[in-house]
PDB file of C-alpha atoms in Angstrom:
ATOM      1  CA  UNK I   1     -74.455  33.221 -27.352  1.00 47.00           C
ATOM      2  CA  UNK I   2     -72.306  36.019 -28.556  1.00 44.00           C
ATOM      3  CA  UNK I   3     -73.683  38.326 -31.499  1.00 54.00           C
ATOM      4  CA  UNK I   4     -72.309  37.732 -34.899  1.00 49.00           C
ATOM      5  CA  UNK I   5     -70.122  40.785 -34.977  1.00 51.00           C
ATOM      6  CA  UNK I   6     -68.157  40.018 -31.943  1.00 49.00           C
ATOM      7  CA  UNK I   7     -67.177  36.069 -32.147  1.00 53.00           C
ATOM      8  CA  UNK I   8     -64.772  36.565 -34.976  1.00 55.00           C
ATOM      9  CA  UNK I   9     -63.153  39.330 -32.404  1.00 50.00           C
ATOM     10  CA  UNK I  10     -62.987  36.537 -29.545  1.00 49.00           C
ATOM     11  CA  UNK I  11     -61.684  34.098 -31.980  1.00 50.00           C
ATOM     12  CA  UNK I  12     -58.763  36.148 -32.956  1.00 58.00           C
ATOM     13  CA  UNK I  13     -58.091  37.196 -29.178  1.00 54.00           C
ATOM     14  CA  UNK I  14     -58.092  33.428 -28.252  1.00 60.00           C
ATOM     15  CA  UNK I  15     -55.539  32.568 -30.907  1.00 62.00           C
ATOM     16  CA  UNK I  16     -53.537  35.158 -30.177  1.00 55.00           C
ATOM     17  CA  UNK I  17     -53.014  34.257 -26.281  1.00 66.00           C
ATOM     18  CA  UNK I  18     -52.635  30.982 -27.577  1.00 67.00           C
ATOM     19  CA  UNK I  19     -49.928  32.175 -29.648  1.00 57.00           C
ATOM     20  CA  UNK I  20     -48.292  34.051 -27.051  1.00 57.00           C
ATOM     21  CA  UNK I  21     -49.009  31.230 -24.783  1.00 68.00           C
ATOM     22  CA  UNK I  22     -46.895  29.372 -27.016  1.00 71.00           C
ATOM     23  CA  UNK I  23     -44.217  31.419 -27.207  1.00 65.00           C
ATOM     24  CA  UNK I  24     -43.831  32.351 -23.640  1.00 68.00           C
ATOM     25  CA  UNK I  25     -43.651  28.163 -22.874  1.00 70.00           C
ATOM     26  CA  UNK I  26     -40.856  27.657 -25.667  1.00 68.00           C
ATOM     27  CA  UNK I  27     -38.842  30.867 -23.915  1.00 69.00           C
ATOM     28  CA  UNK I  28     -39.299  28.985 -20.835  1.00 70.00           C
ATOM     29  CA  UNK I  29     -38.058  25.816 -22.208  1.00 63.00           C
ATOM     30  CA  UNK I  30     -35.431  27.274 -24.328  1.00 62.00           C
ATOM     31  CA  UNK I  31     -34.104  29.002 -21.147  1.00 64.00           C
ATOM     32  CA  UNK I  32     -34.434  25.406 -18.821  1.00 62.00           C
ATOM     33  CA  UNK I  33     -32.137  24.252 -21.635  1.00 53.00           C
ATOM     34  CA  UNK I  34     -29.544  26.721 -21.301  1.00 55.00           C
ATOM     35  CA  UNK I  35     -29.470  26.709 -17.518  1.00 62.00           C
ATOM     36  CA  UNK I  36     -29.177  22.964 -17.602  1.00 57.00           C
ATOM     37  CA  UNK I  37     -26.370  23.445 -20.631  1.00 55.00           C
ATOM     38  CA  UNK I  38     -24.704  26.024 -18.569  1.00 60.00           C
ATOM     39  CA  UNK I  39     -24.566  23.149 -15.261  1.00 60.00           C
ATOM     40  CA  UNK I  40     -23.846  20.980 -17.453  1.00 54.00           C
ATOM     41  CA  UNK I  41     -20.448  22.871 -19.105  1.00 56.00           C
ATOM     42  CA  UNK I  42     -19.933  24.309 -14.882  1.00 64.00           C
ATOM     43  CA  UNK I  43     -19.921  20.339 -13.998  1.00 57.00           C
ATOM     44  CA  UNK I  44     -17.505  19.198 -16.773  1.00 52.00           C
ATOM     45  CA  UNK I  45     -15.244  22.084 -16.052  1.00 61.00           C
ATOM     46  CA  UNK I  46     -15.139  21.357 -12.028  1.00 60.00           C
ATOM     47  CA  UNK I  47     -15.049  17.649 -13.082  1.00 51.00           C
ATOM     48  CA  UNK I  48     -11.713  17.890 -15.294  1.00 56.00           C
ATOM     49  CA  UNK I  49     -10.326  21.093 -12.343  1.00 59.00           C
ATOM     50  CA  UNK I  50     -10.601  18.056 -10.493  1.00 53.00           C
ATOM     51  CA  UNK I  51      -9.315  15.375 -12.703  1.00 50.00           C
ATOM     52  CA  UNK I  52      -6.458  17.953 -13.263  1.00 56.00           C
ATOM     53  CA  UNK I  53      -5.838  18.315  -9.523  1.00 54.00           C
ATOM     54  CA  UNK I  54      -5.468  14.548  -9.279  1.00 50.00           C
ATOM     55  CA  UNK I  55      -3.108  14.081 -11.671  1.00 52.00           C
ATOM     56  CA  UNK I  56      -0.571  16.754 -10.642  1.00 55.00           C
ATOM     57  CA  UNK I  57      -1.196  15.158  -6.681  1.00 53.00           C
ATOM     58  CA  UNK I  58      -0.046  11.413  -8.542  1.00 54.00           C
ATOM     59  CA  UNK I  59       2.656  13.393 -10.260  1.00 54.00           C
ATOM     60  CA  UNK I  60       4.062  14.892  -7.400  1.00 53.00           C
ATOM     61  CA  UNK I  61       3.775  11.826  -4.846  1.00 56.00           C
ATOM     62  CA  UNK I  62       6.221   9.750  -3.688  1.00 70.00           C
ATOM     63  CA  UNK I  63       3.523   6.888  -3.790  1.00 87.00           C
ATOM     64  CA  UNK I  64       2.522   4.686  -7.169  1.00 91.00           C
ATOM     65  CA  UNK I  65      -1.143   4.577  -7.417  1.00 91.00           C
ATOM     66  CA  UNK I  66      -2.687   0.792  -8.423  1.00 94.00           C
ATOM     67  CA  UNK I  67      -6.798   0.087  -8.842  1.00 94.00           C
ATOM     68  CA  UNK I  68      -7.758  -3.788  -9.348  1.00 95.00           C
ATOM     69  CA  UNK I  69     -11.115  -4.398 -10.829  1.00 95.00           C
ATOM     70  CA  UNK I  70     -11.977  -7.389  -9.231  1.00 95.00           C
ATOM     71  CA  UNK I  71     -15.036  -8.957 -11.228  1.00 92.00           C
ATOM     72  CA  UNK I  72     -12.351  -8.210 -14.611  1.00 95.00           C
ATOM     73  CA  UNK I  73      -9.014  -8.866 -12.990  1.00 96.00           C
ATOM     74  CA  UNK I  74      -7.835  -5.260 -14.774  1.00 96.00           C
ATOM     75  CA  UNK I  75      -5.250  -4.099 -12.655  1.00 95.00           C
ATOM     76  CA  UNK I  76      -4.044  -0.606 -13.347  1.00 94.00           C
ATOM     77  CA  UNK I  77      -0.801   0.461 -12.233  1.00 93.00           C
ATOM     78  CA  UNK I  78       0.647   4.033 -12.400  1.00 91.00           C
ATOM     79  CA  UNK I  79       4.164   4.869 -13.569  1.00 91.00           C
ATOM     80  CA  UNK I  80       5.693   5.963 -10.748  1.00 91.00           C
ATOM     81  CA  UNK I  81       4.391   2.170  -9.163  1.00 94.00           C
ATOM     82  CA  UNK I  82       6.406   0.762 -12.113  1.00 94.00           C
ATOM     83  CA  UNK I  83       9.306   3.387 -11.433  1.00 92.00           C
ATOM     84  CA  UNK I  84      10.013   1.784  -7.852  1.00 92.00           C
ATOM     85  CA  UNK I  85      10.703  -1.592  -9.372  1.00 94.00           C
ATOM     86  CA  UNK I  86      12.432  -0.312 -12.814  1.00 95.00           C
ATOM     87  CA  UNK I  87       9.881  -0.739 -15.227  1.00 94.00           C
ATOM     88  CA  UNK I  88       8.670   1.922 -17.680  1.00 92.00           C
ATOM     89  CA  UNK I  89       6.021   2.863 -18.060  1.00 88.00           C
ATOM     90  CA  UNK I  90       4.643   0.965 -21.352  1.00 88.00           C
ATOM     91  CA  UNK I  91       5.410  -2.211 -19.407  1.00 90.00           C
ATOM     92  CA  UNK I  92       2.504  -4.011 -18.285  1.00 87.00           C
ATOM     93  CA  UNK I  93       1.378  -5.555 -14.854  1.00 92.00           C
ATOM     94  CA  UNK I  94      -2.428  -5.628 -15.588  1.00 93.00           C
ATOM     95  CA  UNK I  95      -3.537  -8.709 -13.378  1.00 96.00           C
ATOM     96  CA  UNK I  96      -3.434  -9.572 -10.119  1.00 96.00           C
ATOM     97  CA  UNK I  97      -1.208 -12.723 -10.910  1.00 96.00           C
ATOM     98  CA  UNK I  98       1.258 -10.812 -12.492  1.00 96.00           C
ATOM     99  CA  UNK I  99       1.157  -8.206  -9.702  1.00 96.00           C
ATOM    100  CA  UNK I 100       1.657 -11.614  -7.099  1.00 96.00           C
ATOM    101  CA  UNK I 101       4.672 -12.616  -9.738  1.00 96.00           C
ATOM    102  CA  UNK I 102       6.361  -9.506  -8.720  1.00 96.00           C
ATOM    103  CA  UNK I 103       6.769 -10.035  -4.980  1.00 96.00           C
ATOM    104  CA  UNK I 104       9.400 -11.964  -3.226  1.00 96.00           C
ATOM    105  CA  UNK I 105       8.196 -15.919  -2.573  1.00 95.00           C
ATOM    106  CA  UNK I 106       8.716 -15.282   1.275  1.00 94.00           C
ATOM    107  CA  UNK I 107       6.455 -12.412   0.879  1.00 96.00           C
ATOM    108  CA  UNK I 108       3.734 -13.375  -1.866  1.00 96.00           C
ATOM    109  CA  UNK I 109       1.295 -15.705  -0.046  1.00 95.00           C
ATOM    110  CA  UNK I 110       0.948 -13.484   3.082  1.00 96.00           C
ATOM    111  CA  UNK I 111       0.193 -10.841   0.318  1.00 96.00           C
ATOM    112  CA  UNK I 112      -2.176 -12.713  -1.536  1.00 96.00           C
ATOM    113  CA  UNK I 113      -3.805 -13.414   2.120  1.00 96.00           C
ATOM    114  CA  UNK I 114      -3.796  -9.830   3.063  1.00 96.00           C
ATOM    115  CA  UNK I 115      -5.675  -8.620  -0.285  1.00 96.00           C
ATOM    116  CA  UNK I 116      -8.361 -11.899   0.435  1.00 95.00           C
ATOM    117  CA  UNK I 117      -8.729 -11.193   3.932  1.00 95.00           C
ATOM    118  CA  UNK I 118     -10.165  -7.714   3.017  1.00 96.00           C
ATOM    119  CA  UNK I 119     -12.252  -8.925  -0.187  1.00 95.00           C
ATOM    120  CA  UNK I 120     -14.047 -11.312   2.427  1.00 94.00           C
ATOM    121  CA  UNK I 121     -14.217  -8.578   5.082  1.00 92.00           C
ATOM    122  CA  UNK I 122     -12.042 -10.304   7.469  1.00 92.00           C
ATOM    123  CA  UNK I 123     -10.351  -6.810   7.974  1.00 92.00           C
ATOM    124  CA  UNK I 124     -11.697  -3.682   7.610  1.00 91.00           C
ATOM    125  CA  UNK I 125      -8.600  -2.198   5.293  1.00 90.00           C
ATOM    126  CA  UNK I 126      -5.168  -3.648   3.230  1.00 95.00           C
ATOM    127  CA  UNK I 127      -2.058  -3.207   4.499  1.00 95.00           C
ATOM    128  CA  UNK I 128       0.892  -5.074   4.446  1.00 96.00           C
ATOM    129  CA  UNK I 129       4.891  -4.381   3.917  1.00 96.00           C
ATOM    130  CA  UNK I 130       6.582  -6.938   1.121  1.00 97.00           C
ATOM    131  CA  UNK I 131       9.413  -6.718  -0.830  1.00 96.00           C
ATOM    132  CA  UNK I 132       8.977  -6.781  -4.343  1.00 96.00           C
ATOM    133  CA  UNK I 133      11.681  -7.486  -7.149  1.00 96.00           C
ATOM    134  CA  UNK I 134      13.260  -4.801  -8.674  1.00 96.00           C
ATOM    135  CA  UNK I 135      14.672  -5.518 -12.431  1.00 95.00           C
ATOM    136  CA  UNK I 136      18.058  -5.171 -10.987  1.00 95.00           C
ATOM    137  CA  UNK I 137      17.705  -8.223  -9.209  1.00 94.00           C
ATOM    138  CA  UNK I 138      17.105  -6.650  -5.445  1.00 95.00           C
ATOM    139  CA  UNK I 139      14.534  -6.935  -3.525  1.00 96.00           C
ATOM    140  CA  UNK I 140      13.450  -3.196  -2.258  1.00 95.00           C
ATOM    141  CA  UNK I 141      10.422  -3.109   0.645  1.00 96.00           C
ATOM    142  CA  UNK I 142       7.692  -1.362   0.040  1.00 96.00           C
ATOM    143  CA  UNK I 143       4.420  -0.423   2.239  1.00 95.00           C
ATOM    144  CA  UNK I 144       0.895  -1.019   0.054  1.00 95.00           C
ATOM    145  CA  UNK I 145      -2.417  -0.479   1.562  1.00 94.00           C
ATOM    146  CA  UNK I 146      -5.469   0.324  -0.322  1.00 94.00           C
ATOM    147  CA  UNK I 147      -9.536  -0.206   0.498  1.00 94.00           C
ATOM    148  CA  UNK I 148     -12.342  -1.693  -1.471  1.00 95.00           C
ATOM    149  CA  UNK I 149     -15.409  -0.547  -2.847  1.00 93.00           C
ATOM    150  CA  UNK I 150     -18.311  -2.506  -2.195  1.00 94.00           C
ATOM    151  CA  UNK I 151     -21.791  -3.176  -4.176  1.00 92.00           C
ATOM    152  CA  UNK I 152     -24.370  -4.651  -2.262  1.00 90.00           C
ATOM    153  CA  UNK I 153     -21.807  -6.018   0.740  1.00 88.00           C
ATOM    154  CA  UNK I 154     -19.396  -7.393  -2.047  1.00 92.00           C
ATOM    155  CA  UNK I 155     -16.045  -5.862  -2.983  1.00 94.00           C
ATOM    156  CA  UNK I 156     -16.302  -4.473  -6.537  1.00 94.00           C
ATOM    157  CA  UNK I 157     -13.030  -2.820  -7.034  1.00 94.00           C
ATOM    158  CA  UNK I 158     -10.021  -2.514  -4.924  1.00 95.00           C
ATOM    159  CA  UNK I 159      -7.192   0.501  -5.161  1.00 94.00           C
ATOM    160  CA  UNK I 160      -4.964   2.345  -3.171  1.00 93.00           C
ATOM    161  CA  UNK I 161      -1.166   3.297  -2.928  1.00 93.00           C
ATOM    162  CA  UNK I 162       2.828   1.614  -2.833  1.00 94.00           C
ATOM    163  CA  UNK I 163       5.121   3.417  -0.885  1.00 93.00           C
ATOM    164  CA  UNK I 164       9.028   2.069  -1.320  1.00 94.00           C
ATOM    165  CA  UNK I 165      10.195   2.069   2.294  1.00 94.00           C
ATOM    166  CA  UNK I 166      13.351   0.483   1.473  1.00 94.00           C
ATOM    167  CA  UNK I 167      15.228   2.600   3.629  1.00 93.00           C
ATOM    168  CA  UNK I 168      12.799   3.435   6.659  1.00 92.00           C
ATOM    169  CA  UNK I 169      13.462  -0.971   7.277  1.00 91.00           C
ATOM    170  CA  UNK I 170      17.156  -0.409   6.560  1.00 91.00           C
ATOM    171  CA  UNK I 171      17.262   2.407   9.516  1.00 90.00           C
ATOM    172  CA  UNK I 172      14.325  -0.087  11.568  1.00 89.00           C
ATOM    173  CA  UNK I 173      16.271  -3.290  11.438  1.00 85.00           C
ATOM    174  CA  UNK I 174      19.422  -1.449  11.913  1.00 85.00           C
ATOM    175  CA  UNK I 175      18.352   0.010  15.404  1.00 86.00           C
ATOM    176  CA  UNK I 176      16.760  -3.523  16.208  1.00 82.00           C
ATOM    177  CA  UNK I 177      19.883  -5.120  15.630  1.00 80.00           C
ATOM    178  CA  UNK I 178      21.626  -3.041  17.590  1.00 83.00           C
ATOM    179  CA  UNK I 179      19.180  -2.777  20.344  1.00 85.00           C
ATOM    180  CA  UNK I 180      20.136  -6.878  20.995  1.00 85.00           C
ATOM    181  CA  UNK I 181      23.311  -7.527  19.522  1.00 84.00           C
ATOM    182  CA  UNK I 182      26.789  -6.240  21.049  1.00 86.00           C
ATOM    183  CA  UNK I 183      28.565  -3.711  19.092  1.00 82.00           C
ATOM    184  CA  UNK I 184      31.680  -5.541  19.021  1.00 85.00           C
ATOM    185  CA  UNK I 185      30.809  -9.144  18.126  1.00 84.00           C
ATOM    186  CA  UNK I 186      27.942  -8.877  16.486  1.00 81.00           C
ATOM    187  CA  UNK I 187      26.438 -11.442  18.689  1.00 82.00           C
ATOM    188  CA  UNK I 188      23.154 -11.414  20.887  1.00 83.00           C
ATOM    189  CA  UNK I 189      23.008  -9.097  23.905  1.00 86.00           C
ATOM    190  CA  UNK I 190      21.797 -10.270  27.037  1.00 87.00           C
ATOM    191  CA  UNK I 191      18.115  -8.408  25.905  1.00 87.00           C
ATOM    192  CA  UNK I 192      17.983 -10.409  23.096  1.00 86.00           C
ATOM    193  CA  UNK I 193      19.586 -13.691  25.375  1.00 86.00           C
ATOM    194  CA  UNK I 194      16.581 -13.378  27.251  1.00 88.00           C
ATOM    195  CA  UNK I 195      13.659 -12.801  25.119  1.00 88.00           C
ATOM    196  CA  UNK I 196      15.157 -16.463  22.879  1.00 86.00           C
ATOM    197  CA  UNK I 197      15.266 -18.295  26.451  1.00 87.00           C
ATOM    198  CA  UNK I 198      11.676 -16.902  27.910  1.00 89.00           C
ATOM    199  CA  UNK I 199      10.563 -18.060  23.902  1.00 87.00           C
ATOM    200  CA  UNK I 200      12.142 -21.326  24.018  1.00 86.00           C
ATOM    201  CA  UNK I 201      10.680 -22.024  27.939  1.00 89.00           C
ATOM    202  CA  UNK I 202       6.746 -20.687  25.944  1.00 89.00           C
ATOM    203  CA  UNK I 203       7.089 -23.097  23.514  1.00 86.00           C
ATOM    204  CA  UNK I 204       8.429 -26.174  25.562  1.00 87.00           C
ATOM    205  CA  UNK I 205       5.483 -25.729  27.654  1.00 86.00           C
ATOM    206  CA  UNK I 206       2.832 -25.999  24.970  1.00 86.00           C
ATOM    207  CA  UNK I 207       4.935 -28.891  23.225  1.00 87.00           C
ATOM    208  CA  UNK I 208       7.325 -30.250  26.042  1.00 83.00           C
ATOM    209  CA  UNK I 209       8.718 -32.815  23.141  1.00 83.00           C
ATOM    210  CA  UNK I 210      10.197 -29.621  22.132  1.00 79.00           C
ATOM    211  CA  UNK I 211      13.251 -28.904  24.578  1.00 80.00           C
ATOM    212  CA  UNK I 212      15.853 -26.179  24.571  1.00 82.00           C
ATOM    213  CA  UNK I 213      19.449 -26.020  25.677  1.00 83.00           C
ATOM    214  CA  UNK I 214      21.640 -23.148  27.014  1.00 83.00           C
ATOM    215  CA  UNK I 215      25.239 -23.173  26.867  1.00 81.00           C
ATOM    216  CA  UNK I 216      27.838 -21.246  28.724  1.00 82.00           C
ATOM    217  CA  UNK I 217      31.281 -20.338  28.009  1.00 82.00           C
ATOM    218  CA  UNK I 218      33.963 -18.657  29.854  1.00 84.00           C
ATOM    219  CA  UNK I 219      36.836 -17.680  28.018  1.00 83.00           C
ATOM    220  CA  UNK I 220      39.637 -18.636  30.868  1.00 84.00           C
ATOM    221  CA  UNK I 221      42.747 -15.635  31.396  1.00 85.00           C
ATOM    222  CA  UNK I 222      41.355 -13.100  29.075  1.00 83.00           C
ATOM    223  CA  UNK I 223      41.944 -10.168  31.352  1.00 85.00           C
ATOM    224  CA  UNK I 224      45.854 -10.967  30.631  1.00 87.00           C
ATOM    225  CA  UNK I 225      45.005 -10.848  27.186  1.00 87.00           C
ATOM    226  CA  UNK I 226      44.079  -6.999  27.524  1.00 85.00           C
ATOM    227  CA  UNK I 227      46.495  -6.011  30.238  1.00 87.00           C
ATOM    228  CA  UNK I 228      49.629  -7.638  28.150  1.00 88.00           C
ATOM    229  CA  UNK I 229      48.630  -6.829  24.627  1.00 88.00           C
ATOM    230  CA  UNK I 230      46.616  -3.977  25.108  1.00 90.00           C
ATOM    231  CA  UNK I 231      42.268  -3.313  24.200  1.00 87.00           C
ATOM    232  CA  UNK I 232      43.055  -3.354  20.507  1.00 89.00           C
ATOM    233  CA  UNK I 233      44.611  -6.912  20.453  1.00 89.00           C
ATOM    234  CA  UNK I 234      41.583  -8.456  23.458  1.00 88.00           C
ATOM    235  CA  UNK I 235      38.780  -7.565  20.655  1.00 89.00           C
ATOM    236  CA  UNK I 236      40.699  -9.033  17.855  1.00 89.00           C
ATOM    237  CA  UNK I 237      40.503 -12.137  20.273  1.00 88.00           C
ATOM    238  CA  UNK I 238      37.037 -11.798  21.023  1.00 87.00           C
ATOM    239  CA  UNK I 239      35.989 -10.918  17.193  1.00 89.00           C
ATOM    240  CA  UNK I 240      38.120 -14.216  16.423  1.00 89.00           C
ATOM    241  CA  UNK I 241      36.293 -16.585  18.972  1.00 86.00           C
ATOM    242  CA  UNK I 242      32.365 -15.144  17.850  1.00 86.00           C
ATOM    243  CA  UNK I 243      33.665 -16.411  14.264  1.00 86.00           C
ATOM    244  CA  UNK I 244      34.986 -19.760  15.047  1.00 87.00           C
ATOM    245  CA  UNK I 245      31.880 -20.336  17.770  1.00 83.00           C
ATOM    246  CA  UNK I 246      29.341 -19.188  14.644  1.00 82.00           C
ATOM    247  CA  UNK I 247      31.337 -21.488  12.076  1.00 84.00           C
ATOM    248  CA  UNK I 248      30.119 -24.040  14.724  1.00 82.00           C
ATOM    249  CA  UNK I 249      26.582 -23.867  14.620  1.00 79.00           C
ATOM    250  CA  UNK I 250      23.453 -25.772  13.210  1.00 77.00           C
ATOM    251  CA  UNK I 251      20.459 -24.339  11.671  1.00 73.00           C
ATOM    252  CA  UNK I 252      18.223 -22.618  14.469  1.00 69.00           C
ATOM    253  CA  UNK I 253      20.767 -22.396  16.810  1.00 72.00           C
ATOM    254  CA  UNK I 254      21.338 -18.724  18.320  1.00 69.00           C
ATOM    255  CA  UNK I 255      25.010 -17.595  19.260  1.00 60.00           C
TER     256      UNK I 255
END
């Protein structure tokens, strides 16, 4: 037991580390708070850096950005995806019908079957080239691909990016067509001549009720042609019979 004299002396001494106790746990907390303020402001400031950095990359891109919520069917589209196609940018293409609307109807079911097959996993990414129609009335190409994010195995949300490639497939079918077709007639080459026969013999084998037929001309005394007339007048002649033989054929015949 203490004496008398002395336990109002502890009592005091107790409060008083209880006091500072006290305060020493609120200056702790008080200083947790700021720390986790001062992450908290560091977070939001990297976070809209960030947000700020995205926006001028979307600005400055030749690609329009799109993001389909899939569970909603909110499909955002950015202006410069509208851009390619005419639109401004209050118009709105906000499902994935009116998206599908947009495309060519060559294009829109292997489209629609591109963005399933990667909802269902079928392929591991979206990519497809389709045109799309512009408000002019064309029909520019353009090159979307995009990837889904998943919850639990199944695809949530699905964005990516639309690239207008309308002139990379002018350029591409260009060189193809010149690759098989002769400069002069426009006509198949003898590359092309053989890839449509060694197709036609593929596909008479696996349905002989099929058949194929290969006709050959030979254009009798044309060498006069050039040595009496001159070059100029022989591919006249030869421009003149690719015409007449194309006016002559059926549909899916080649010349």
């Amino acid at each position: 037991l203490l004496p008398l004299a002395v336990a109002p002396v502890y009592l005091t001494f107790r409060s008083y580390r209880m006091y500072v106790d006290r305060l020493q746990s609120e200056q702790r907390h008080n200083e947790e708070v700021v720390r986790l303020h001062g992450d908290t402001l560091a977070a939001l400031k990297a976070a809209k850096k960030s947000e700020k950095r995205y926006e001028l990359a979307v600005d400055g891109s030749n690609d329009g950005i799109w993001d389909w919520d899939v569970a909603a069917d909110a499909l955002y589209c950015s202006p410069r995806w509208k851009l390619m196609i005419g639109l401004s940018p209050d118009n709105s293409v906000s499902t994935l019908d009116e998206w599908l609307s947009l495309a060519d109807e060559e294009d829109r079911s292997a489209l629609q079957e591109a963005i399933q097959a990667h909802l269902t996993s079928e392929r591991s990414h979206f990519e497809i080239e389709y045109r799309v129609r512009h408000v002019d009335g064309s029909f520019p190409w353009v090159h979307c691909r995009g990837i889904a994010h998943r919850e639990d195995g199944r695809a949530v949300r699905l964005a990516g990016t639309q690239t207008d490639i309308t002139e990379q497939r002018r350029i591409r079918d260009s060189l193809a067509q010149a690759a098989q077709h002769d400069a002069l007639t426009d006509l198949p080459n003898r590359t092309l001549f053989r890839e449509l026969v060694q197709r036609a013999i593929a596909q008479t084998s696996r349905t002989p009720s099929a058949g194929y037929a290969v006709l050959f001309i030979d254009l009798d005394g044309f060498k006069s042609i050039n040595d009496t007339h001159g070059h100029v007048a022989g591919d006249r002649f030869l421009k003149a019979i690719s015409r007449r033989l194309q006016a002559q054929l059926r549909p899916g015949d080649v010349l």
